[in-house]
Amino acid sequence: VRLADGTLAGSPITLRDAFKNLAQDFGEELAIRACCLNPRRALKMGPPKKYIEFDEAFNLVQVHQVT
């Protein structure tokens, strides 16, 4: 987003941190939709071919291939 004076406006938050915040505040299902599924749909990318699994501290546990 650009402001009226042309300055770029935004946030330095990472997608991982955004996901973590959404999951803690609204639940994992909403976080998955907001950070993963809805953007894919908006970009017309089709269903995911891989899923990632995080532990309760949101550390990466495993990447799952969809068969």
PDB file of N, CA and C in Angstrom:
ATOM      1  N   VAL A   1       0.853  -1.170   0.000  1.00  0.00           N
ATOM      2  CA  VAL A   1       0.000   0.000   0.000  1.00  0.00           C
ATOM      3  C   VAL A   1       0.897   1.230   0.000  1.00  0.00           C
ATOM      4  N   ARG A   2       0.547   2.192  -0.831  1.00  0.00           N
ATOM      5  CA  ARG A   2       1.287   3.464  -0.871  1.00  0.00           C
ATOM      6  C   ARG A   2       0.429   4.580  -0.285  1.00  0.00           C
ATOM      7  N   LEU A   3       1.056   5.432   0.493  1.00  0.00           N
ATOM      8  CA  LEU A   3       0.379   6.592   1.054  1.00  0.00           C
ATOM      9  C   LEU A   3       0.258   7.676  -0.014  1.00  0.00           C
ATOM     10  N   ALA A   4      -0.484   8.714   0.280  1.00  0.00           N
ATOM     11  CA  ALA A   4      -0.708   9.805  -0.673  1.00  0.00           C
ATOM     12  C   ALA A   4       0.604  10.436  -1.133  1.00  0.00           C
ATOM     13  N   ASP A   5       1.620  10.464  -0.255  1.00  0.00           N
ATOM     14  CA  ASP A   5       2.905  11.064  -0.640  1.00  0.00           C
ATOM     15  C   ASP A   5       3.827  10.088  -1.360  1.00  0.00           C
ATOM     16  N   GLY A   6       3.331   8.881  -1.641  1.00  0.00           N
ATOM     17  CA  GLY A   6       4.123   7.883  -2.363  1.00  0.00           C
ATOM     18  C   GLY A   6       4.931   6.957  -1.471  1.00  0.00           C
ATOM     19  N   THR A   7       4.920   7.194  -0.177  1.00  0.00           N
ATOM     20  CA  THR A   7       5.645   6.345   0.762  1.00  0.00           C
ATOM     21  C   THR A   7       5.004   4.971   0.835  1.00  0.00           C
ATOM     22  N   LEU A   8       5.852   3.950   0.834  1.00  0.00           N
ATOM     23  CA  LEU A   8       5.359   2.587   0.968  1.00  0.00           C
ATOM     24  C   LEU A   8       4.992   2.332   2.424  1.00  0.00           C
ATOM     25  N   ALA A   9       3.775   1.872   2.672  1.00  0.00           N
ATOM     26  CA  ALA A   9       3.309   1.596   4.030  1.00  0.00           C
ATOM     27  C   ALA A   9       3.086   0.100   4.174  1.00  0.00           C
ATOM     28  N   GLY A  10       3.441  -0.442   5.298  1.00  0.00           N
ATOM     29  CA  GLY A  10       3.241  -1.864   5.511  1.00  0.00           C
ATOM     30  C   GLY A  10       3.712  -2.274   6.888  1.00  0.00           C
ATOM     31  N   SER A  11       3.897  -3.561   7.050  1.00  0.00           N
ATOM     32  CA  SER A  11       4.304  -4.107   8.334  1.00  0.00           C
ATOM     33  C   SER A  11       5.447  -5.080   8.129  1.00  0.00           C
ATOM     34  N   PRO A  12       6.409  -5.103   9.048  1.00  0.00           N
ATOM     35  CA  PRO A  12       7.519  -6.045   8.927  1.00  0.00           C
ATOM     36  C   PRO A  12       7.183  -7.444   9.458  1.00  0.00           C
ATOM     37  N   ILE A  13       5.923  -7.706   9.796  1.00  0.00           N
ATOM     38  CA  ILE A  13       5.558  -9.017  10.351  1.00  0.00           C
ATOM     39  C   ILE A  13       5.766 -10.117   9.299  1.00  0.00           C
ATOM     40  N   THR A  14       6.299 -11.226   9.746  1.00  0.00           N
ATOM     41  CA  THR A  14       6.486 -12.366   8.839  1.00  0.00           C
ATOM     42  C   THR A  14       5.183 -13.162   8.756  1.00  0.00           C
ATOM     43  N   LEU A  15       5.051 -13.942   7.704  1.00  0.00           N
ATOM     44  CA  LEU A  15       3.863 -14.778   7.567  1.00  0.00           C
ATOM     45  C   LEU A  15       3.772 -15.767   8.724  1.00  0.00           C
ATOM     46  N   ARG A  16       4.906 -16.286   9.153  1.00  0.00           N
ATOM     47  CA  ARG A  16       4.923 -17.223  10.288  1.00  0.00           C
ATOM     48  C   ARG A  16       4.357 -16.561  11.545  1.00  0.00           C
ATOM     49  N   ASP A  17       4.792 -15.314  11.813  1.00  0.00           N
ATOM     50  CA  ASP A  17       4.296 -14.604  12.997  1.00  0.00           C
ATOM     51  C   ASP A  17       2.822 -14.241  12.851  1.00  0.00           C
ATOM     52  N   ALA A  18       2.410 -13.862  11.648  1.00  0.00           N
ATOM     53  CA  ALA A  18       0.996 -13.560  11.413  1.00  0.00           C
ATOM     54  C   ALA A  18       0.152 -14.807  11.658  1.00  0.00           C
ATOM     55  N   PHE A  19       0.620 -15.948  11.150  1.00  0.00           N
ATOM     56  CA  PHE A  19      -0.094 -17.208  11.359  1.00  0.00           C
ATOM     57  C   PHE A  19      -0.199 -17.518  12.849  1.00  0.00           C
ATOM     58  N   LYS A  20       0.912 -17.377  13.548  1.00  0.00           N
ATOM     59  CA  LYS A  20       0.934 -17.669  14.985  1.00  0.00           C
ATOM     60  C   LYS A  20      -0.055 -16.779  15.736  1.00  0.00           C
ATOM     61  N   ASN A  21      -0.066 -15.472  15.416  1.00  0.00           N
ATOM     62  CA  ASN A  21      -0.986 -14.547  16.075  1.00  0.00           C
ATOM     63  C   ASN A  21      -2.445 -14.915  15.791  1.00  0.00           C
ATOM     64  N   LEU A  22      -2.747 -15.197  14.535  1.00  0.00           N
ATOM     65  CA  LEU A  22      -4.123 -15.571  14.181  1.00  0.00           C
ATOM     66  C   LEU A  22      -4.543 -16.861  14.884  1.00  0.00           C
ATOM     67  N   ALA A  23      -3.647 -17.851  14.894  1.00  0.00           N
ATOM     68  CA  ALA A  23      -3.964 -19.132  15.531  1.00  0.00           C
ATOM     69  C   ALA A  23      -4.225 -18.958  17.023  1.00  0.00           C
ATOM     70  N   GLN A  24      -3.423 -18.144  17.671  1.00  0.00           N
ATOM     71  CA  GLN A  24      -3.601 -17.930  19.103  1.00  0.00           C
ATOM     72  C   GLN A  24      -4.881 -17.151  19.403  1.00  0.00           C
ATOM     73  N   ASP A  25      -5.210 -16.187  18.550  1.00  0.00           N
ATOM     74  CA  ASP A  25      -6.373 -15.334  18.811  1.00  0.00           C
ATOM     75  C   ASP A  25      -7.689 -15.914  18.297  1.00  0.00           C
ATOM     76  N   PHE A  26      -7.644 -16.610  17.161  1.00  0.00           N
ATOM     77  CA  PHE A  26      -8.890 -17.048  16.512  1.00  0.00           C
ATOM     78  C   PHE A  26      -8.959 -18.531  16.200  1.00  0.00           C
ATOM     79  N   GLY A  27      -7.888 -19.263  16.428  1.00  0.00           N
ATOM     80  CA  GLY A  27      -7.886 -20.692  16.166  1.00  0.00           C
ATOM     81  C   GLY A  27      -7.119 -21.050  14.904  1.00  0.00           C
ATOM     82  N   GLU A  28      -6.698 -22.296  14.870  1.00  0.00           N
ATOM     83  CA  GLU A  28      -5.854 -22.770  13.778  1.00  0.00           C
ATOM     84  C   GLU A  28      -6.564 -22.782  12.429  1.00  0.00           C
ATOM     85  N   GLU A  29      -7.842 -23.143  12.419  1.00  0.00           N
ATOM     86  CA  GLU A  29      -8.559 -23.230  11.137  1.00  0.00           C
ATOM     87  C   GLU A  29      -8.608 -21.868  10.443  1.00  0.00           C
ATOM     88  N   LEU A  30      -8.920 -20.819  11.192  1.00  0.00           N
ATOM     89  CA  LEU A  30      -8.955 -19.484  10.587  1.00  0.00           C
ATOM     90  C   LEU A  30      -7.563 -19.074  10.121  1.00  0.00           C
ATOM     91  N   ALA A  31      -6.546 -19.375  10.903  1.00  0.00           N
ATOM     92  CA  ALA A  31      -5.174 -19.021  10.521  1.00  0.00           C
ATOM     93  C   ALA A  31      -4.771 -19.712   9.224  1.00  0.00           C
ATOM     94  N   ILE A  32      -5.119 -20.975   9.089  1.00  0.00           N
ATOM     95  CA  ILE A  32      -4.801 -21.715   7.863  1.00  0.00           C
ATOM     96  C   ILE A  32      -5.516 -21.100   6.669  1.00  0.00           C
ATOM     97  N   ARG A  33      -6.781 -20.775   6.843  1.00  0.00           N
ATOM     98  CA  ARG A  33      -7.530 -20.158   5.736  1.00  0.00           C
ATOM     99  C   ARG A  33      -6.966 -18.787   5.369  1.00  0.00           C
ATOM    100  N   ALA A  34      -6.693 -17.963   6.367  1.00  0.00           N
ATOM    101  CA  ALA A  34      -6.237 -16.594   6.112  1.00  0.00           C
ATOM    102  C   ALA A  34      -4.842 -16.541   5.505  1.00  0.00           C
ATOM    103  N   CYS A  35      -3.957 -17.412   5.955  1.00  0.00           N
ATOM    104  CA  CYS A  35      -2.560 -17.346   5.517  1.00  0.00           C
ATOM    105  C   CYS A  35      -2.215 -18.288   4.374  1.00  0.00           C
ATOM    106  N   CYS A  36      -3.045 -19.277   4.123  1.00  0.00           N
ATOM    107  CA  CYS A  36      -2.683 -20.298   3.136  1.00  0.00           C
ATOM    108  C   CYS A  36      -3.734 -20.500   2.057  1.00  0.00           C
ATOM    109  N   LEU A  37      -4.924 -20.887   2.459  1.00  0.00           N
ATOM    110  CA  LEU A  37      -5.934 -21.286   1.482  1.00  0.00           C
ATOM    111  C   LEU A  37      -6.533 -20.110   0.723  1.00  0.00           C
ATOM    112  N   ASN A  38      -6.909 -19.045   1.413  1.00  0.00           N
ATOM    113  CA  ASN A  38      -7.507 -17.896   0.724  1.00  0.00           C
ATOM    114  C   ASN A  38      -6.540 -17.229  -0.250  1.00  0.00           C
ATOM    115  N   PRO A  39      -5.264 -17.012   0.119  1.00  0.00           N
ATOM    116  CA  PRO A  39      -4.341 -16.443  -0.869  1.00  0.00           C
ATOM    117  C   PRO A  39      -4.162 -17.343  -2.093  1.00  0.00           C
ATOM    118  N   ARG A  40      -4.094 -18.656  -1.895  1.00  0.00           N
ATOM    119  CA  ARG A  40      -3.977 -19.581  -3.038  1.00  0.00           C
ATOM    120  C   ARG A  40      -5.193 -19.448  -3.944  1.00  0.00           C
ATOM    121  N   ARG A  41      -6.357 -19.368  -3.348  1.00  0.00           N
ATOM    122  CA  ARG A  41      -7.592 -19.234  -4.129  1.00  0.00           C
ATOM    123  C   ARG A  41      -7.595 -17.915  -4.898  1.00  0.00           C
ATOM    124  N   ALA A  42      -7.198 -16.829  -4.239  1.00  0.00           N
ATOM    125  CA  ALA A  42      -7.165 -15.512  -4.889  1.00  0.00           C
ATOM    126  C   ALA A  42      -6.196 -15.489  -6.062  1.00  0.00           C
ATOM    127  N   LEU A  43      -5.104 -16.226  -5.948  1.00  0.00           N
ATOM    128  CA  LEU A  43      -4.109 -16.289  -7.018  1.00  0.00           C
ATOM    129  C   LEU A  43      -4.414 -17.389  -8.040  1.00  0.00           C
ATOM    130  N   LYS A  44      -5.535 -18.102  -7.842  1.00  0.00           N
ATOM    131  CA  LYS A  44      -5.971 -19.185  -8.737  1.00  0.00           C
ATOM    132  C   LYS A  44      -4.889 -20.256  -8.905  1.00  0.00           C
ATOM    133  N   MET A  45      -4.325 -20.664  -7.777  1.00  0.00           N
ATOM    134  CA  MET A  45      -3.234 -21.639  -7.774  1.00  0.00           C
ATOM    135  C   MET A  45      -3.709 -23.082  -7.613  1.00  0.00           C
ATOM    136  N   GLY A  46      -4.975 -23.305  -7.315  1.00  0.00           N
ATOM    137  CA  GLY A  46      -5.449 -24.667  -7.109  1.00  0.00           C
ATOM    138  C   GLY A  46      -5.106 -25.173  -5.723  1.00  0.00           C
ATOM    139  N   PRO A  47      -5.488 -26.407  -5.435  1.00  0.00           N
ATOM    140  CA  PRO A  47      -5.243 -26.953  -4.095  1.00  0.00           C
ATOM    141  C   PRO A  47      -3.752 -27.179  -3.825  1.00  0.00           C
ATOM    142  N   PRO A  48      -3.357 -27.147  -2.563  1.00  0.00           N
ATOM    143  CA  PRO A  48      -1.940 -27.359  -2.211  1.00  0.00           C
ATOM    144  C   PRO A  48      -1.476 -28.768  -2.551  1.00  0.00           C
ATOM    145  N   LYS A  49      -0.191 -28.906  -2.851  1.00  0.00           N
ATOM    146  CA  LYS A  49       0.425 -30.206  -3.118  1.00  0.00           C
ATOM    147  C   LYS A  49       1.237 -30.693  -1.924  1.00  0.00           C
ATOM    148  N   LYS A  50       1.488 -29.777  -0.986  1.00  0.00           N
ATOM    149  CA  LYS A  50       2.226 -30.100   0.235  1.00  0.00           C
ATOM    150  C   LYS A  50       1.550 -29.416   1.411  1.00  0.00           C
ATOM    151  N   TYR A  51       1.667 -30.032   2.565  1.00  0.00           N
ATOM    152  CA  TYR A  51       1.203 -29.431   3.809  1.00  0.00           C
ATOM    153  C   TYR A  51       2.358 -29.463   4.792  1.00  0.00           C
ATOM    154  N   ILE A  52       2.471 -28.415   5.604  1.00  0.00           N
ATOM    155  CA  ILE A  52       3.510 -28.391   6.624  1.00  0.00           C
ATOM    156  C   ILE A  52       2.870 -28.571   7.993  1.00  0.00           C
ATOM    157  N   GLU A  53       3.607 -29.227   8.855  1.00  0.00           N
ATOM    158  CA  GLU A  53       3.124 -29.504  10.211  1.00  0.00           C
ATOM    159  C   GLU A  53       4.013 -28.781  11.211  1.00  0.00           C
ATOM    160  N   PHE A  54       3.371 -28.066  12.148  1.00  0.00           N
ATOM    161  CA  PHE A  54       4.090 -27.350  13.190  1.00  0.00           C
ATOM    162  C   PHE A  54       3.758 -27.956  14.549  1.00  0.00           C
ATOM    163  N   ASP A  55       4.681 -27.806  15.499  1.00  0.00           N
ATOM    164  CA  ASP A  55       4.375 -28.212  16.858  1.00  0.00           C
ATOM    165  C   ASP A  55       3.647 -27.054  17.559  1.00  0.00           C
ATOM    166  N   GLU A  56       3.375 -27.218  18.837  1.00  0.00           N
ATOM    167  CA  GLU A  56       2.597 -26.208  19.560  1.00  0.00           C
ATOM    168  C   GLU A  56       3.331 -24.878  19.722  1.00  0.00           C
ATOM    169  N   ALA A  57       4.663 -24.877  19.574  1.00  0.00           N
ATOM    170  CA  ALA A  57       5.449 -23.646  19.625  1.00  0.00           C
ATOM    171  C   ALA A  57       5.634 -23.068  18.219  1.00  0.00           C
ATOM    172  N   PHE A  58       4.928 -23.648  17.252  1.00  0.00           N
ATOM    173  CA  PHE A  58       4.975 -23.237  15.844  1.00  0.00           C
ATOM    174  C   PHE A  58       6.346 -23.434  15.214  1.00  0.00           C
ATOM    175  N   ASN A  59       7.060 -24.468  15.655  1.00  0.00           N
ATOM    176  CA  ASN A  59       8.293 -24.877  14.999  1.00  0.00           C
ATOM    177  C   ASN A  59       7.939 -25.926  13.949  1.00  0.00           C
ATOM    178  N   LEU A  60       8.621 -25.884  12.815  1.00  0.00           N
ATOM    179  CA  LEU A  60       8.361 -26.824  11.739  1.00  0.00           C
ATOM    180  C   LEU A  60       8.677 -28.243  12.188  1.00  0.00           C
ATOM    181  N   VAL A  61       7.716 -29.151  11.989  1.00  0.00           N
ATOM    182  CA  VAL A  61       7.893 -30.549  12.363  1.00  0.00           C
ATOM    183  C   VAL A  61       8.146 -31.396  11.130  1.00  0.00           C
ATOM    184  N   GLN A  62       7.311 -31.252  10.106  1.00  0.00           N
ATOM    185  CA  GLN A  62       7.407 -32.105   8.929  1.00  0.00           C
ATOM    186  C   GLN A  62       6.667 -31.473   7.754  1.00  0.00           C
ATOM    187  N   VAL A  63       7.119 -31.814   6.537  1.00  0.00           N
ATOM    188  CA  VAL A  63       6.418 -31.424   5.313  1.00  0.00           C
ATOM    189  C   VAL A  63       5.764 -32.678   4.753  1.00  0.00           C
ATOM    190  N   HIS A  64       4.460 -32.601   4.500  1.00  0.00           N
ATOM    191  CA  HIS A  64       3.699 -33.755   3.992  1.00  0.00           C
ATOM    192  C   HIS A  64       3.376 -33.549   2.512  1.00  0.00           C
ATOM    193  N   GLN A  65       3.622 -34.536   1.697  1.00  0.00           N
ATOM    194  CA  GLN A  65       3.246 -34.531   0.283  1.00  0.00           C
ATOM    195  C   GLN A  65       1.818 -35.049   0.156  1.00  0.00           C
ATOM    196  N   VAL A  66       1.017 -34.411  -0.695  1.00  0.00           N
ATOM    197  CA  VAL A  66      -0.333 -34.884  -0.975  1.00  0.00           C
ATOM    198  C   VAL A  66      -0.234 -35.870  -2.127  1.00  0.00           C
ATOM    199  N   THR A  67      -0.835 -37.024  -1.945  1.00  0.00           N
ATOM    200  CA  THR A  67      -0.761 -38.049  -3.003  1.00  0.00           C
ATOM    201  C   THR A  67      -2.019 -38.117  -3.812  1.00  0.00           C
TER     202      THR A  67
END
